[in-house]
Coordinates of C-alpha atoms in Angstrom, one line a residue:
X1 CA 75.4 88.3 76.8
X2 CA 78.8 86.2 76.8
X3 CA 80.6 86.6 80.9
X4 CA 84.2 85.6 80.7
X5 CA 84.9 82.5 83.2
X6 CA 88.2 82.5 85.5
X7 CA 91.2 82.2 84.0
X8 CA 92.2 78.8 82.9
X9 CA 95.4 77.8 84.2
X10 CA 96.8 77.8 81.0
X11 CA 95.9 81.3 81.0
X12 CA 93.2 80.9 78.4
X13 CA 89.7 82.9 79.4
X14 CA 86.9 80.3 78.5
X15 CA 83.1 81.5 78.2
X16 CA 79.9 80.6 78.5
X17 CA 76.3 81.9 77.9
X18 CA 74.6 83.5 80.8
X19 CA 72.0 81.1 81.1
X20 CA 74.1 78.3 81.2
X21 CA 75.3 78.9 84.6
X22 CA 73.6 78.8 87.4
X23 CA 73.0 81.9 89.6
X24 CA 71.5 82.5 92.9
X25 CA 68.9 85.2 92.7
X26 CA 69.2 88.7 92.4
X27 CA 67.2 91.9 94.1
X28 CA 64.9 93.5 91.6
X29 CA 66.1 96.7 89.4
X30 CA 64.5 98.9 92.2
X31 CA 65.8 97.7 94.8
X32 CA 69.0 97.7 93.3
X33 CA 68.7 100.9 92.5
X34 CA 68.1 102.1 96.3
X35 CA 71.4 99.8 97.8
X36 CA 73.6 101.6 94.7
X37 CA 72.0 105.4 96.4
X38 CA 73.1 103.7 99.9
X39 CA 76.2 103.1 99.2
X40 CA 77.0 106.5 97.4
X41 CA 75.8 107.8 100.8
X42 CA 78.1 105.7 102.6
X43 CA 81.1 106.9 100.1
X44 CA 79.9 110.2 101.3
X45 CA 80.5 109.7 104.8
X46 CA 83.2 107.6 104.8
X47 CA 85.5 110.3 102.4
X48 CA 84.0 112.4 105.5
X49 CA 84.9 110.7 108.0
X50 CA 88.4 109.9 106.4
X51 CA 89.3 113.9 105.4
X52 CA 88.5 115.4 109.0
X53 CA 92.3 113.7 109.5
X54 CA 93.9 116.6 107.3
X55 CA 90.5 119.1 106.9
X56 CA 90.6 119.6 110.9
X57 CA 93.8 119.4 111.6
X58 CA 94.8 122.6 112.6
X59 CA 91.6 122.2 115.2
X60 CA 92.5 118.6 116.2
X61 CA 96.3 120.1 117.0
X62 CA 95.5 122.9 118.8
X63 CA 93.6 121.3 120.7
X64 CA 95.7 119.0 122.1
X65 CA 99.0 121.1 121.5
X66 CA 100.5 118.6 119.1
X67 CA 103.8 119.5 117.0
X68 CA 103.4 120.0 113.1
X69 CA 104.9 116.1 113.2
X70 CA 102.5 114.6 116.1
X71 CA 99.7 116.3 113.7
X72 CA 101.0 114.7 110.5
X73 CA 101.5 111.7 112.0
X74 CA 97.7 111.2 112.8
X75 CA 97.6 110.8 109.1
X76 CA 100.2 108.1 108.6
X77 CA 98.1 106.5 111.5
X78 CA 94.9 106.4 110.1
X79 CA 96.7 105.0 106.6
X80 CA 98.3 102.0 108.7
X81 CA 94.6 100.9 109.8
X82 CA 93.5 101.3 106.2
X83 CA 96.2 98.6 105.1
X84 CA 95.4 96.1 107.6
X85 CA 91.2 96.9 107.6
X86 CA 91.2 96.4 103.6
X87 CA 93.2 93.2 104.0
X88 CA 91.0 91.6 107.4
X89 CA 88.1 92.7 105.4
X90 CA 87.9 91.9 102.4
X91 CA 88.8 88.5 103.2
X92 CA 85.8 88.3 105.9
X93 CA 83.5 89.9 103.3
X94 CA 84.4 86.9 101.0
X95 CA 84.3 84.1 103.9
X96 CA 81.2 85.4 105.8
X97 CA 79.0 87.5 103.3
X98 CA 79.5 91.2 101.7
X99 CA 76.1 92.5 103.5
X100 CA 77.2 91.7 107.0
X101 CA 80.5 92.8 106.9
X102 CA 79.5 96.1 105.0
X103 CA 77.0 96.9 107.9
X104 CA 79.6 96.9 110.4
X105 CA 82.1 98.8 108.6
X106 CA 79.9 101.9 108.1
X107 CA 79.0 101.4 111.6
X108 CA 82.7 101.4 112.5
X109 CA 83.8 104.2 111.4
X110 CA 81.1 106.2 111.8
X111 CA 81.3 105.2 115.4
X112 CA 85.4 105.4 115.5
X113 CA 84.9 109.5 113.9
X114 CA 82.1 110.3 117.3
X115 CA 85.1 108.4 119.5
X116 CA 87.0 111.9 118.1
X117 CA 85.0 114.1 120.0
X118 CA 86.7 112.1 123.4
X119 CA 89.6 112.3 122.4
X120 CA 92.3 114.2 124.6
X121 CA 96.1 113.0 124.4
X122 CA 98.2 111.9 121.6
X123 CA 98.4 108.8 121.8
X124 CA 94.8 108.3 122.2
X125 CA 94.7 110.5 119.1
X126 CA 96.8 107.8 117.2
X127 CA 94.9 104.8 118.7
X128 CA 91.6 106.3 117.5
X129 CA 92.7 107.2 113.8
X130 CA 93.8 103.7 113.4
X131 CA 90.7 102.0 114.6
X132 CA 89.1 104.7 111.9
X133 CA 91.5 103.6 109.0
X134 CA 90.9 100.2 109.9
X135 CA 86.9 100.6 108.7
X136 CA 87.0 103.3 106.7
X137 CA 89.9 101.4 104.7
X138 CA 87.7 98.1 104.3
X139 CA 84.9 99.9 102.6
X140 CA 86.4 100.5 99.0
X141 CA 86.9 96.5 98.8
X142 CA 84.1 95.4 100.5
X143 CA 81.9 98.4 98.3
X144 CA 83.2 96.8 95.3
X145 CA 82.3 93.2 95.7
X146 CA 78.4 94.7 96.5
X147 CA 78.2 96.6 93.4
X148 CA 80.1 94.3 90.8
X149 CA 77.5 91.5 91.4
X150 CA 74.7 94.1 91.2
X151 CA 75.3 95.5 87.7
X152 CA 76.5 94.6 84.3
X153 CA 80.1 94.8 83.4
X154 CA 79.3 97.1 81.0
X155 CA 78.1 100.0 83.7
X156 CA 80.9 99.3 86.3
X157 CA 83.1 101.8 85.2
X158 CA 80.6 104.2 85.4
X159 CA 79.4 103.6 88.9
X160 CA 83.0 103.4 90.2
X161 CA 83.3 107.5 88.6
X162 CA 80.2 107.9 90.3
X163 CA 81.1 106.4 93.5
X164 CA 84.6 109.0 93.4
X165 CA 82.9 111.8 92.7
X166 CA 80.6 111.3 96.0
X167 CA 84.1 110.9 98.1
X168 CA 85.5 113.8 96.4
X169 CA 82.2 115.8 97.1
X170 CA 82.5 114.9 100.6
X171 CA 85.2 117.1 100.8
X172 CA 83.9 119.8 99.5
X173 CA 81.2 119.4 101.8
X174 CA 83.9 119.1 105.1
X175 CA 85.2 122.4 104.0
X176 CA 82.3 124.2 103.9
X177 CA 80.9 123.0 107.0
X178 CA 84.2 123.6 108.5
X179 CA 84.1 127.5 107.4
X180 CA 80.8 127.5 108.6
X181 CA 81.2 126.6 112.7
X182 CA 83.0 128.4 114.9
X183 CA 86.6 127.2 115.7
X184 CA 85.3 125.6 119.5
X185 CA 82.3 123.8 118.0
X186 CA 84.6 121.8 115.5
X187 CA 83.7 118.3 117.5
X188 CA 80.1 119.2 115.9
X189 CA 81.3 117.8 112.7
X190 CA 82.1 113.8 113.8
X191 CA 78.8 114.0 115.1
X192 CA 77.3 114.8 111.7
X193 CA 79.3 112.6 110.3
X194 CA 79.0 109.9 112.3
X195 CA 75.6 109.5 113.4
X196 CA 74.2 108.6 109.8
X197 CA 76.0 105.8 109.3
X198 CA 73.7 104.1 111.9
X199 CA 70.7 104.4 110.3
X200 CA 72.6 103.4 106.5
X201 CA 74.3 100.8 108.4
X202 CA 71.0 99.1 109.5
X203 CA 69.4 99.8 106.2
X204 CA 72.1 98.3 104.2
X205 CA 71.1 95.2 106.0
X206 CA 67.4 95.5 105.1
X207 CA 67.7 96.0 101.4
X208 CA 70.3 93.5 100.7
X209 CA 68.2 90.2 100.2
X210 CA 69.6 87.3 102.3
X211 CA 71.4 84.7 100.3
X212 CA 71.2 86.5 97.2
X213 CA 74.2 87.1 94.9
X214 CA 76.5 89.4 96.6
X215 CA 76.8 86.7 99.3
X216 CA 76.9 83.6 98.2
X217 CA 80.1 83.8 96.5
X218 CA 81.8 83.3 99.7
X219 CA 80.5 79.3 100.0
X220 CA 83.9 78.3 98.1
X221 CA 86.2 80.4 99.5
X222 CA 89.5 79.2 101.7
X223 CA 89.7 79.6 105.3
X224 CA 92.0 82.1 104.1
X225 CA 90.9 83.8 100.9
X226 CA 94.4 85.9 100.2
X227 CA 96.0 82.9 99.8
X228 CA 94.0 81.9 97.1
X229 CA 95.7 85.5 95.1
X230 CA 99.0 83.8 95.6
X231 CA 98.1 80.4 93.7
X232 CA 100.4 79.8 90.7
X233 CA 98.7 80.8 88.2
X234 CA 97.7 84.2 89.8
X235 CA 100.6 84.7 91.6
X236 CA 102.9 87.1 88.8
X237 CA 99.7 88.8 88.3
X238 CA 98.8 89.5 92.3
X239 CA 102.6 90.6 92.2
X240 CA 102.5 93.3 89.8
X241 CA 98.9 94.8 90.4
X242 CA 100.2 95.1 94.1
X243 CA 103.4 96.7 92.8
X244 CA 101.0 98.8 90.6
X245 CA 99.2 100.2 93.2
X246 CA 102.2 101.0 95.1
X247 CA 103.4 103.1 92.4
X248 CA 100.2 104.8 92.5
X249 CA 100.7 106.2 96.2
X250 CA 104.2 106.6 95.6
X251 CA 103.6 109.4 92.5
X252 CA 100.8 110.7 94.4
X253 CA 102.9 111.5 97.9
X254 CA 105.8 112.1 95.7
X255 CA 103.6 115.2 94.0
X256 CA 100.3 115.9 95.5
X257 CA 101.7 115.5 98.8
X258 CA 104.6 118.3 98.4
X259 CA 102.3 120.4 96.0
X260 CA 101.4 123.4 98.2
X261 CA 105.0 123.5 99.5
X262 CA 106.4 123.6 96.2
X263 CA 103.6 126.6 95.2
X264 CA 104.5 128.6 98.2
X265 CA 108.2 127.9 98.1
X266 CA 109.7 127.3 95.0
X267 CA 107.1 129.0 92.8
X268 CA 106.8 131.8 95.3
X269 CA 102.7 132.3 95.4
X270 CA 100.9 133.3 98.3
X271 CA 98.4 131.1 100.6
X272 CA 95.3 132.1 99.0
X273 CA 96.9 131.4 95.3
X274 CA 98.2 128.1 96.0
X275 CA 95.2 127.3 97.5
X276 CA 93.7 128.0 94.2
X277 CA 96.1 126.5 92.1
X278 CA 95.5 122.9 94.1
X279 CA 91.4 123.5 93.9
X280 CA 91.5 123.4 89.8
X281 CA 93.2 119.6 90.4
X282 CA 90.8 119.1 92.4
X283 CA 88.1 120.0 90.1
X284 CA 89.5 118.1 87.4
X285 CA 89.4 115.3 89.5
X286 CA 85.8 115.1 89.7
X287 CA 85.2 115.3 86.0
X288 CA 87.9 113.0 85.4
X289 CA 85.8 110.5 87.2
X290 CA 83.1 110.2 85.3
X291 CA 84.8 110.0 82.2
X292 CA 86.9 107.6 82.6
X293 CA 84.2 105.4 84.0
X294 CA 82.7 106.0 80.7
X295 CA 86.1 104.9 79.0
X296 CA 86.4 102.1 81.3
X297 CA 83.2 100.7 79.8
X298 CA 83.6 101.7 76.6
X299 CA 86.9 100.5 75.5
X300 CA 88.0 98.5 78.3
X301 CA 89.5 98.8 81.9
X302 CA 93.3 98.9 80.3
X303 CA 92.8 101.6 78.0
X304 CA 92.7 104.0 81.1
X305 CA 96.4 103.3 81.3
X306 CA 96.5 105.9 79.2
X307 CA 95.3 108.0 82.2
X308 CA 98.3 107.4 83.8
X309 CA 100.8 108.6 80.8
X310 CA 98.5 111.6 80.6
X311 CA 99.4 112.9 84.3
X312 CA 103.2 111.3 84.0
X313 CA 103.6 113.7 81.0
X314 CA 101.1 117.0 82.6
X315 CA 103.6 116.6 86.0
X316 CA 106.2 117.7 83.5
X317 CA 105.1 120.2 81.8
X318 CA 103.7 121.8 85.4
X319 CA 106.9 122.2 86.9
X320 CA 108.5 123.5 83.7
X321 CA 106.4 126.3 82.4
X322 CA 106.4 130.0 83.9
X323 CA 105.0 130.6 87.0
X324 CA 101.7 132.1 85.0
X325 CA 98.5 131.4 87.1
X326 CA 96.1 130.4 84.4
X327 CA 98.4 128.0 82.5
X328 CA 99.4 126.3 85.5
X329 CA 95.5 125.8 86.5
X330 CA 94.8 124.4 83.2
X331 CA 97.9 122.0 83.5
X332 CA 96.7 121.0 86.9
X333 CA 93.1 120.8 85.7
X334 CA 94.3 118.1 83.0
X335 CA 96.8 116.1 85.9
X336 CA 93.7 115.8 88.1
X337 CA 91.2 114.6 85.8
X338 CA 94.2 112.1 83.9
X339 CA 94.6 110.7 87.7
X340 CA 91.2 109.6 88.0
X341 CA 91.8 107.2 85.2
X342 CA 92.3 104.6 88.1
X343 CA 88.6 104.6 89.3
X344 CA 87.8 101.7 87.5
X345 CA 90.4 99.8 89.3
X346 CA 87.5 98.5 91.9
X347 CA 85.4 96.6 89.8
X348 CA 88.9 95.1 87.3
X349 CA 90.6 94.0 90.1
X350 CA 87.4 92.2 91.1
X351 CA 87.2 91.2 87.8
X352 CA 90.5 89.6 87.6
X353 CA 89.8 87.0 90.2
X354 CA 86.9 84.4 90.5
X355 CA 83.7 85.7 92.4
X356 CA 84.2 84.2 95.1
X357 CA 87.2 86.4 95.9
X358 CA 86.0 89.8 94.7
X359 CA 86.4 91.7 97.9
X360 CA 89.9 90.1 98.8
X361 CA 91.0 91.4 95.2
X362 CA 89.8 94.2 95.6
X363 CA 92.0 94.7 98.3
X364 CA 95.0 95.0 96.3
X365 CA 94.3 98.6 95.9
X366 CA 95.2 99.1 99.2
X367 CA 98.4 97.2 99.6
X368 CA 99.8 99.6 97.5
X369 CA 99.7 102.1 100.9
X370 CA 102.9 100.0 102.1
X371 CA 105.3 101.9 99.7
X372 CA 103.4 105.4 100.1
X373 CA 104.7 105.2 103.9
X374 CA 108.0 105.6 102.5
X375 CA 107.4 107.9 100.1
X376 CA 107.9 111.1 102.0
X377 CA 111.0 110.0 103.0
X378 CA 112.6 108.9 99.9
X379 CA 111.2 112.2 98.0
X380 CA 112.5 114.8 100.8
X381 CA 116.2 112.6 100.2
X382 CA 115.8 113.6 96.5
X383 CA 114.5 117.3 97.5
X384 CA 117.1 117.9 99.6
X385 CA 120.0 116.6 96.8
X386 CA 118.5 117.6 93.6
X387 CA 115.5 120.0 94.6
X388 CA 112.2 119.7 95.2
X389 CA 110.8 119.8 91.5
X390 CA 113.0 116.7 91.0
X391 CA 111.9 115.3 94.0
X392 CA 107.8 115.9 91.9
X393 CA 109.3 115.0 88.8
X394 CA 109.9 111.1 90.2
X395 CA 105.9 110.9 90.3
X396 CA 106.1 111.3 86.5
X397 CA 108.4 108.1 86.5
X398 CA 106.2 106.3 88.7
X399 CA 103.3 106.7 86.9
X400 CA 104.5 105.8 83.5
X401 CA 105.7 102.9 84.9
X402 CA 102.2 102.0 87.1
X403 CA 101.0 102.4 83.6
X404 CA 103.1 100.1 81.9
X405 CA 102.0 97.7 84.6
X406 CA 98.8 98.1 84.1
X407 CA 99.1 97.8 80.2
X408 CA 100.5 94.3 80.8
X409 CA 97.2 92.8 82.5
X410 CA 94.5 90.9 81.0
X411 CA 91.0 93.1 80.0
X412 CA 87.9 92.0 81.5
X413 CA 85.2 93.6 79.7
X414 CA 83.2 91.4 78.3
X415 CA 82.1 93.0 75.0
X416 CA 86.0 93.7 74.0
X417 CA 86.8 90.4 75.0
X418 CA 84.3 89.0 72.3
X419 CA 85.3 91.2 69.5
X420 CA 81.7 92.8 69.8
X421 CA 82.8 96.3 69.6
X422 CA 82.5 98.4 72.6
X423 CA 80.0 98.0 75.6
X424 CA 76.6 100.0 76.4

């Protein structure tokens, strides 16, 4: 099986036959296997670890009498340490090895969600969510450059729907447990969050061979990988899959984020109903994961741009129909699952670069947070002039144009690249 090379700098993909190049070993199947199970259990934890921010938030402010804006603001905290731990990161993962650098970001923020339980003032509050963001934010890019060397391109998609539905179970989980314990013993839940991530921490370390092939793509890299993103003939591209991503957040805060006000509001429907109403997106992001994993490796990672028109156009139609119950869960049920297109953006941006910057790549994903942190504020402007479903509607705009982006990249997968039909 063909593997496309890095791009040429005339911007010609060259390739070669497998066993023409040389690779450094790999683990066997089983034992790849087993680190693929670890690090859906560390996706578990850290989408744990990550939702007690908004799940426990009504706990976390009473308990240290916060305003609804010192409350919210934990949030915008914990995203600021996700920017700069994704960035610090992935670049360290590349430079130092994936398996090293992986170990001690589960251990971070499983430790950073038990430093929760301590604290007790607002600031101390914001100090600790950032530290949490910082980890919890490394471990999509630093994830990604451990599974991408472990598998085919062909199955990629597939494990990056798998690895979202394990986050999004996560939640599910939070909420459950949260329902279940009584409103004092609410600390109990960092502890069982946090305490695993020990024990998968220091086994992560003992499955992953050392000098295998997740780590020694970092022998070539720059003192500075992200420079290396920034080269001239990568540059445009770095440029508009940053500004991709950043239209991503952007139509997510811009509607997901106003959602339940909009429901209660504008629409009119009680707590529980709206609550209801934002469960069926929720559902539909789950299945949406898996199949577009599976579209991802069927027909390429740019045909789930169409994804992203999907939910443009079901954003829409949601804020236009009657206020009828059942049509708008099926509406929302389709805008979930069409969001999830973007799961197999893990393993193409790793793709996209050589292998020796996989994790730093990956990063991108991330970078696109800098724009979401304006995004409340440039959507309440347009609330507050034209209404709040125009405020929604500009999420439709940004994701048709996130999809044109997208549509304007290079595919990766190898089989489509060859004219061999589509993958496994």
């Amino acid at each position: 099986m063909p593997i496309a090379a890095p791009l040429a700098p005339e911007g010609v993909i060259t390739v070669e036959p497998v066993d023409r190049i040389a690779h450094p070993p790999m683990p066997g199947m089983g034992r790849q296997a087993a680190i693929f199970a670890l690090l859906l259990a560390c996706e578990f934890l850290y989408g744990w670890a990550w939702n007690t921010v908004d799940v426990l938030r009504p706990f976390i402010r009473a308990s240290l009498n916060l305003s609804l804006i010192e409350a919210g603001s934990a949030y915008s905290a914990q995203g600021a340490g996700a920017l700069v731990g994704a960035i610090i990161a992935g670049q360290l993962a590349d430079r130092f090895g994936r398996r090293r650098t992986f170990a001690l970001v589960v251990l971070g923020y499983g430790t950073m969600l038990i430093a929760g339980v301590a604290v007790g003032s607002y600031p101390m509050l914001l100090a600790q969510r950032f530290l949490l963001g910082a980890f919890a934010g490394a471990s999509f890019p630093v994830g990604v450059g451990i599974y991408v060397n472990l598998f085919h391109p062909a199955l990629r998609g597939r494990l990056a729907g798998t690895m979202n539905a394990f986050f999004s179970f996560s939640i599910v989980a939070l909420g459950l447990a949260m329902g279940a314990v009584a409103p004092g013993d609410w600390k109990l839940l960092l502890w069982i969050g946090g305490l695993p991530t020990f024990a998968l921490a220091f086994g992560m370390l003992w499955l992953i061979p050392r000098g295998c092939a997740i780590d020694l793509a970092g022998e070539k890299v720059a003192k500075l990988p992200i420079g290396e993103l920034f080269a001239p003939d990568v540059r445009r591209q770095t440029l508009m899959l940053a500004a991709m991503t950043g239209l991503n957040f952007f139509g997510y805060a811009a509607y997901s984020g106003w959602l339940t006000t909009y429901l209660s509001g504008e629409r009119g429907f009680d707590a529980a109903t709206a609550g209801q109403l934002v469960a069926w997106q929720f559902a539909g992001n789950i299945a949406g994961g898996f199949f577009w994993g599976w579209t991802a490796d069927r027909f390429g990672r740019r045909f789930n741009a169409i994804g992203f028109l999907i939910a443009a156009a079901a954003i829409l139609v949601y804020l236009s129909v009657p206020s009828n119950v059942l049509v708008l869960q099926l509406v929302g049920l389709v805008y979930g699952a069409a969001l999830c297109s973007s799961v197999t953006w893990g393993p193409w941006l790793a793709e996209l670069y050589p292998p020796h910057l996989q994790s730093t790549a990956a990063s991108i994903f991330n970078w696109g947070r800098i724009i979401s942190f304006f995004a409340p504020l440039i959507t309440a402007q347009i609330a507050g002039s034209f209404g709040m479903a125009a405020a929604m509607g500009s999420a439709s705009v940004a994701f048709t144009l996130a999809a044109a982006l997208w549509l304007a990249q290079r595919e990766t997968l190898p089989a489509k690249l060859q004219g061999l039909g589509p993958g496994i």
